[in-house]
XYZ file of C-alpha atoms in Angstrom:
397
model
C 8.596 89.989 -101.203
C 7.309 92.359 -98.752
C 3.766 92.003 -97.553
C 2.495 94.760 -98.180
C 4.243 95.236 -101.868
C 3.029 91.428 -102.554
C -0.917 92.399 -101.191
C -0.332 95.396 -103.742
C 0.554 93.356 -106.457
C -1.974 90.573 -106.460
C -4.296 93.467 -105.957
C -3.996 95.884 -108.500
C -1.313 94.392 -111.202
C -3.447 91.888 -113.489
C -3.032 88.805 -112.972
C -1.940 86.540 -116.260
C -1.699 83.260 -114.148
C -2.786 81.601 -111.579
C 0.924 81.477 -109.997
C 3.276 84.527 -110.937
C 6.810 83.849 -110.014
C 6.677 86.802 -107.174
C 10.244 87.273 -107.608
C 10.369 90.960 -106.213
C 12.986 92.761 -108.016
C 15.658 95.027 -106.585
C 18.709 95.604 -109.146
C 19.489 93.136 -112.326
C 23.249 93.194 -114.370
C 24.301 90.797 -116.548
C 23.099 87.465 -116.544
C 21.574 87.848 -112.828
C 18.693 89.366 -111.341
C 18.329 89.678 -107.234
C 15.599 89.696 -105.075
C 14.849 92.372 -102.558
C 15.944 90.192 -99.629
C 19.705 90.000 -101.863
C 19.078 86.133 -103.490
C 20.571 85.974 -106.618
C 18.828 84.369 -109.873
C 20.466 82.996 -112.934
C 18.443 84.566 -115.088
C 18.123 81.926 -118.277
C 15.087 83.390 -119.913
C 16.706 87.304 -120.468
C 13.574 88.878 -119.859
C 11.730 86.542 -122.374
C 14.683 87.384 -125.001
C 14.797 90.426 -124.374
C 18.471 90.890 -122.606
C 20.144 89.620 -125.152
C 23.142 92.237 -124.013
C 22.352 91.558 -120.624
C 20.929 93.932 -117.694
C 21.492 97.058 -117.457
C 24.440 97.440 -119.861
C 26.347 100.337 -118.981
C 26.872 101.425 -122.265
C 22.785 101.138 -123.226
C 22.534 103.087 -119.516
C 25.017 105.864 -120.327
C 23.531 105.922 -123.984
C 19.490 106.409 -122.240
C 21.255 108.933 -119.851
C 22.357 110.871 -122.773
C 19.049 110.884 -124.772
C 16.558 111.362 -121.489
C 18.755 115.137 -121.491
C 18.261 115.941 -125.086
C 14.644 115.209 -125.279
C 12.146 112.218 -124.501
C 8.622 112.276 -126.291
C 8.021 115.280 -128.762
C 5.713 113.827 -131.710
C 3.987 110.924 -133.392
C 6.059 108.891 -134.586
C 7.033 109.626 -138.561
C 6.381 113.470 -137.957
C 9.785 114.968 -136.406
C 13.696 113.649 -137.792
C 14.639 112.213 -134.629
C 18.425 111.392 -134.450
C 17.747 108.495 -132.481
C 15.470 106.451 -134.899
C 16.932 107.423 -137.919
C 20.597 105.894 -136.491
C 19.068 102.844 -135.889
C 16.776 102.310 -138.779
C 19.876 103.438 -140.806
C 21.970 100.975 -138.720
C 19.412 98.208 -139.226
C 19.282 98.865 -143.199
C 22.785 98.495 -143.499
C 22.589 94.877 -142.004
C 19.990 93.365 -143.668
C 19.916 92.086 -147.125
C 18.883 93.881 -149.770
C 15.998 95.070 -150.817
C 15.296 95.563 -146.948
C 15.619 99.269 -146.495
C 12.875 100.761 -144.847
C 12.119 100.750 -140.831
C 8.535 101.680 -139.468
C 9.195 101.609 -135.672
C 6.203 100.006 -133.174
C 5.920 99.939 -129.274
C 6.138 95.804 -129.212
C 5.930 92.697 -131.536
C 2.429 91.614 -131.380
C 2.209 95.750 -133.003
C 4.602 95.407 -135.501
C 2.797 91.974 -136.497
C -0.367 94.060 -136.974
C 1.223 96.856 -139.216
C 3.129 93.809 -140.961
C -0.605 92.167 -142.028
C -2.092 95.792 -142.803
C 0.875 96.438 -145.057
C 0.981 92.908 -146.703
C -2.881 93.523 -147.683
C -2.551 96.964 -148.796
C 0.168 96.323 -151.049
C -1.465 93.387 -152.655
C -4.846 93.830 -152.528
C -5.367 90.039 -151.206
C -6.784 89.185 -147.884
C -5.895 85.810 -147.008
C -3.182 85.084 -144.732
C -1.243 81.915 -144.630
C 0.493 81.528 -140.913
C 1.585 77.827 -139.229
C 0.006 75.599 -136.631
C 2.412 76.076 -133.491
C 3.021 79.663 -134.400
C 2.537 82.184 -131.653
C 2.714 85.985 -132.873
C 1.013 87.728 -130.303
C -2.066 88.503 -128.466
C -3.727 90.950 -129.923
C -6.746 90.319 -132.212
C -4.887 90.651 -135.320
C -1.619 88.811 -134.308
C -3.990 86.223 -132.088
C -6.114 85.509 -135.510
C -3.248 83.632 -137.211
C -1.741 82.144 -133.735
C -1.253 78.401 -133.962
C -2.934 77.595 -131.018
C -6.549 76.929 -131.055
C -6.820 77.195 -126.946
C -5.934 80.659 -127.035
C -7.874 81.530 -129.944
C -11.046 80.089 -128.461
C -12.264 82.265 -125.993
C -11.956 85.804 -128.437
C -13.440 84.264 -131.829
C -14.621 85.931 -134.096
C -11.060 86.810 -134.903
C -9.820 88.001 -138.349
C -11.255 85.687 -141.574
C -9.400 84.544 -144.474
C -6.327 82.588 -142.152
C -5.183 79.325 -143.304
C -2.972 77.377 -141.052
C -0.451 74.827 -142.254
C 2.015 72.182 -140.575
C 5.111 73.875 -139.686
C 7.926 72.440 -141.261
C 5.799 70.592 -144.099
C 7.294 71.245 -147.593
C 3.850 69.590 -149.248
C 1.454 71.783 -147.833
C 3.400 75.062 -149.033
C 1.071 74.506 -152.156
C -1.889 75.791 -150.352
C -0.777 79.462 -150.867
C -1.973 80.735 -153.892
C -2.641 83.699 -156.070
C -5.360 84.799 -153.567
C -2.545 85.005 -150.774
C -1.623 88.092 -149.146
C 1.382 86.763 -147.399
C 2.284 83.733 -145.194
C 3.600 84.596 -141.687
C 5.750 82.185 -140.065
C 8.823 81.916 -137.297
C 12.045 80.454 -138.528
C 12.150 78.920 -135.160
C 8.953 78.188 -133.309
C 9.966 79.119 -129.563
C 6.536 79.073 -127.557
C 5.443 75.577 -129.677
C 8.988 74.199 -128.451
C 11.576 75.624 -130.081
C 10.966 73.606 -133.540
C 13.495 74.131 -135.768
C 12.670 73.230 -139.606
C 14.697 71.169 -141.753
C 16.729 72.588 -144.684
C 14.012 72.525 -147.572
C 11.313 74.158 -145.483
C 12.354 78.317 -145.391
C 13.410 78.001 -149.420
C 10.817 76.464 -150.500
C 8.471 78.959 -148.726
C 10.413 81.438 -150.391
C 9.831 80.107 -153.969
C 6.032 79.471 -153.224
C 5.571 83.332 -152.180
C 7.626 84.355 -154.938
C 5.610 81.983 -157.501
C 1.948 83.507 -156.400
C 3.094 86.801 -155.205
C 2.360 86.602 -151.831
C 4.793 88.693 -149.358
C 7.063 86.341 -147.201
C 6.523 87.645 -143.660
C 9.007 86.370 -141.169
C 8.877 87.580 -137.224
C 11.970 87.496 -135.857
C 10.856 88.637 -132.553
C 12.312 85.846 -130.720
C 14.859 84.810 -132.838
C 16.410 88.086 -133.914
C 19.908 90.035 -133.063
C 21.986 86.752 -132.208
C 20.495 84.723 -130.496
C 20.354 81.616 -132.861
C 23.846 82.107 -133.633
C 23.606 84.279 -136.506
C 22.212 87.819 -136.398
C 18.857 86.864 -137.697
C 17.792 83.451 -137.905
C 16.689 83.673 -141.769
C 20.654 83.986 -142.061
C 21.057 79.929 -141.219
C 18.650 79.026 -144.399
C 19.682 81.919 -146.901
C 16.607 83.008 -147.775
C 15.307 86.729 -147.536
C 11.475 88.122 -146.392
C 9.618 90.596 -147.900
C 8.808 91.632 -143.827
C 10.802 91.007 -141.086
C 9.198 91.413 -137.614
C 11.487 92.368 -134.652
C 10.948 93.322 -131.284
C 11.970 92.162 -127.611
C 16.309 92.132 -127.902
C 15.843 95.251 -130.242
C 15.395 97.703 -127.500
C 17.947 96.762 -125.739
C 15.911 96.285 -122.933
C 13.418 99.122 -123.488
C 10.111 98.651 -125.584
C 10.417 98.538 -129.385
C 9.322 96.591 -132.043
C 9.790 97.337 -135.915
C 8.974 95.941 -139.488
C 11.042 96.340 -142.131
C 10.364 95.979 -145.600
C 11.333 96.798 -149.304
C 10.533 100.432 -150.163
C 7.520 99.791 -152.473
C 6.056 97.772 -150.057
C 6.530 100.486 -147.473
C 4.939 103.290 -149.168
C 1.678 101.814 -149.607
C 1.431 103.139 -145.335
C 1.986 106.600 -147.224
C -0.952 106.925 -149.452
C -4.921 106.049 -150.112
C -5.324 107.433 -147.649
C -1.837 109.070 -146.083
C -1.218 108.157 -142.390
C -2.644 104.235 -143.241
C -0.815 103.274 -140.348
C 0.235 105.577 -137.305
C 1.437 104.933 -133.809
C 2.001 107.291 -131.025
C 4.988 105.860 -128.930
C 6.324 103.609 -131.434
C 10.295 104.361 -132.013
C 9.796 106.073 -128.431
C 14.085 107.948 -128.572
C 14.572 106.227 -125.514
C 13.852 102.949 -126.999
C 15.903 103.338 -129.827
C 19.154 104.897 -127.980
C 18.998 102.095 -126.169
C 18.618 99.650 -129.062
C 21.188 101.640 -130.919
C 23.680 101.125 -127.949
C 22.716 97.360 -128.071
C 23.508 96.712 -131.273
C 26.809 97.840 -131.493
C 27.529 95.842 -128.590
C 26.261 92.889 -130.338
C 28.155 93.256 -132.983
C 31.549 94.638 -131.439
C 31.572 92.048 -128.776
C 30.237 89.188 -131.858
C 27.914 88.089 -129.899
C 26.172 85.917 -131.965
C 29.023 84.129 -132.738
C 29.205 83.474 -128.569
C 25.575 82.207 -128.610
C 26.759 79.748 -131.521
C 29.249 78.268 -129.476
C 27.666 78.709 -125.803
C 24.472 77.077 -127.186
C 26.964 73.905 -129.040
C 28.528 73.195 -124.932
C 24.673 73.574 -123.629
C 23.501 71.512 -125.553
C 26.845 68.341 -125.372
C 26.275 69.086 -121.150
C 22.122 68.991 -120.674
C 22.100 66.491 -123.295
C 23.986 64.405 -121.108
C 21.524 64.394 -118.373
C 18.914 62.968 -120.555
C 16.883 60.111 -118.888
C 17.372 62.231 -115.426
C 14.181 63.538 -114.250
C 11.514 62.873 -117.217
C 14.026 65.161 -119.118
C 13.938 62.674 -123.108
C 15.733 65.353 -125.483
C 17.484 68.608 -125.815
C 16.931 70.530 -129.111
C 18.345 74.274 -129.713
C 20.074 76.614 -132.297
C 22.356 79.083 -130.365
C 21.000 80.084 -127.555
C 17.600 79.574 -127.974
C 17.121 75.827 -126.550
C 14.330 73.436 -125.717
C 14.471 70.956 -122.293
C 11.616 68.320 -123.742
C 9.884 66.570 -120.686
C 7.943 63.280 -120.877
C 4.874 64.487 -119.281
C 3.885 68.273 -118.059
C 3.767 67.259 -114.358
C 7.053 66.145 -114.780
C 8.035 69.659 -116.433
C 6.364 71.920 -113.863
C 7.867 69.648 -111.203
C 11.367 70.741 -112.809
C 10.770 73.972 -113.529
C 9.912 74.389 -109.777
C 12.930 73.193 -107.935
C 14.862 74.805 -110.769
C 13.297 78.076 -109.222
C 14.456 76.971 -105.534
C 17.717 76.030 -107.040
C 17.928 80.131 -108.189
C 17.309 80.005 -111.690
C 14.831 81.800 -113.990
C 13.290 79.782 -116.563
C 9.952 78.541 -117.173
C 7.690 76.296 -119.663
C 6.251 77.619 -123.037
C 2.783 78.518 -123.773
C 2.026 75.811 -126.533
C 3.714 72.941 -125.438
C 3.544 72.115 -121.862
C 6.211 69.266 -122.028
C 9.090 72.119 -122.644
C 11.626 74.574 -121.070
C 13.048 77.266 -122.944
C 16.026 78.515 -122.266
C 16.755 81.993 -123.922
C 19.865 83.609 -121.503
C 21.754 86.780 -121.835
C 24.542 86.240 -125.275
C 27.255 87.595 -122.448
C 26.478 84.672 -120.133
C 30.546 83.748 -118.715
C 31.845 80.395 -118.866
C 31.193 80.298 -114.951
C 27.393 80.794 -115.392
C 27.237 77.962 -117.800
C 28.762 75.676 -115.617
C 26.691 77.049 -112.630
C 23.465 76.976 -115.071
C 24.296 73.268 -115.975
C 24.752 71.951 -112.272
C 21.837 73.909 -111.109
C 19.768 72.215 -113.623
C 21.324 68.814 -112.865
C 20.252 69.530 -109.040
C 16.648 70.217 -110.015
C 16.391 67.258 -112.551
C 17.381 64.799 -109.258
């Protein structure tokens, strides 16, 4: 990075950590992102999930081009028919099970998680929220209230009352919700609290318990959404349905958006006592959702979740083979969303660094410091696998 730019940065761009990556970007395609002095990253994190089509697809850049010249911002969103957000909340419709139907458009997850709680206690008229130890929705006050994390709830309590938090993945303690439930939030996968994936009974047997008290089942999907699991959604891989379904990140195609989707009765309680209940200004921004249009057909022309299914199986058969190397004890994924466990954090931060020097993005997750996620680009090649595997060999030695 340049001097000066660097200065700049540290200076006026808020600092989140005590030791950003620094990586100072000049172009990114595909699966790689390179520096300004030309170095070339794997990139194995996509943004944070959020390339699931990769940089810069041409076809999401020729389908921005396209929108930028018919218009860009012209009202709140909700007001105006835009073409562009009524394609892809059509598109998205179409692909979800019924009674899923109706799209309100956000700016980013931790958003569409706070118009997700507002609608699940409008429509019921309940105020407690169920969510999951390990869970991580968010930052913001409303999405940070049912975070399963107590270190990052600490320092902004009071947050929002009425949240219970149960074990993730703990059949017995889905009798806590009860008729006084507004809905239960949880993550099919956990990805920040180390890509925890429940066991078969879990997801259903939420499903019945929301169904038995009338609490809404709110699933966010913001992670694990638009293939990267190896299904479309995640919720696919249990057979089970939400009332809500959070997405966000890979929706955009690499532009901001977030959405929640629900059943149309559900949705209409936004409309009424009082109208506008919920508004947003740049949510569903028609650049966004070109783009996220664009990206979706891609997915699904190019089956790209089907690729993650099978990219994520050889992942997981090669690092799991270098288990015992470096403090690395297991490898855990679905698709390609994947978990490096470590036996200690030093050990982890040790790997993640030289896997840096070694040219590849990746980095630890917020709740568990023993982890590695890997979340790539769905059109990594065959190459880049092997490359991604050796570099990560290198960095475990």
């Amino acid at each position: 990075m340049s001097d000066d730019l660097a200065a700049l940065f540290l200076r006026h761009v808020c600092q989140t950590s005590p030791a950003p990556l620094g990586i100072e970007v000049a172009r990114a395609a595909g699966s790689t992102v390179w520096d300004a002095g030309g170095r070339a990253y794997l990139d194995l994190l996509a943004g944070m999930g959020v390339a699931n089509v990769g940089h810069t697809h041409p076809e999401v850049v020729a389908a921005l081009r396209a929108q930028a010249e018919r218009h860009l911002h012209v009202m709140v969103y909700g007001e105006f028919v835009q073409e562009a957000q009524v394609r892809l909340a059509t598109r998205l419709a179409g692909l979800l099970a019924p009674p899923l139907a109706v799209v309100y458009f956000t700016s980013s997850g931790a958003e569409a998680i706070e118009g997700a709680l507002k609608t699940a206690r409008k429509h019921t008229r309940r105020r407690r929220i169920v969510a999951f130890e390990g869970g991580f929705h968010g930052d913001t006050l409303g999405a940070l209230s049912i975070g399963g994390n107590p270190v990052y709830r600490a320092p902004f309590e009071p947050l929002l009352p009425e949240v219970t938090r149960l074990p993730f993945d703990d059949v017995a303690a889905l009798a806590a919700i009860d008729a006084h439930t507004a809905a239960a939030v949880v993550e099919p996968v956990q990805a920040e609290a180390g890509v925890r994936i429940p066991g078969p009974a879990f997801l259903p047997t939420l499903r019945r318990r929301c169904d038995e008290t009338g609490a809404l089942l709110v699933l966010d999907e913001v992670v694990t959404g638009f293939g990267r699991t190896g299904r479309l959604f995640a919720h696919q891989h249990w057979g089970v349905a939400p009332d809500l379904l959070v997405l966000a990140k890979a929706l955009g195609g690499g532009l901001p958006l977030g959405a929640f989707v629900g059943r149309r009765e559900v949705m209409e309680t936004l409309a009424r006592d009082p109208p506008l209940a919920h508004v947003t200004t740049f949510g569903g921004h028609p650049l966004s959702c070109a783009a996220g249009l664009a990206a979706l057909d891609i997915l699904l022309r190019d089956d790209l979740p089907a690729r993650a299914a099978a990219l994520g199986k050889q992942l997981r058969g090669a690092l799991g083979a270098l288990v015992g190397q470096g403090g690395l004890v297991a490898v855990r994924g679905l698709g390609l969303l994947l978990g490096l466990e470590f036996a200690r954090a030093d050990l982890c931060a040790e790997f993640a660094r030289r896997a840096l020097e070694e040219g590849l993005v990746l980095g630890w997750t917020l709740h568990r410091d023993t982890v590695v996620r890997l979340a790539p680009p769905l059109v990594l090649d065959d190459a880049e696998v092997d490359e991604a595997v050796a570099r990560i060999a290198r960095a475990l030695r």
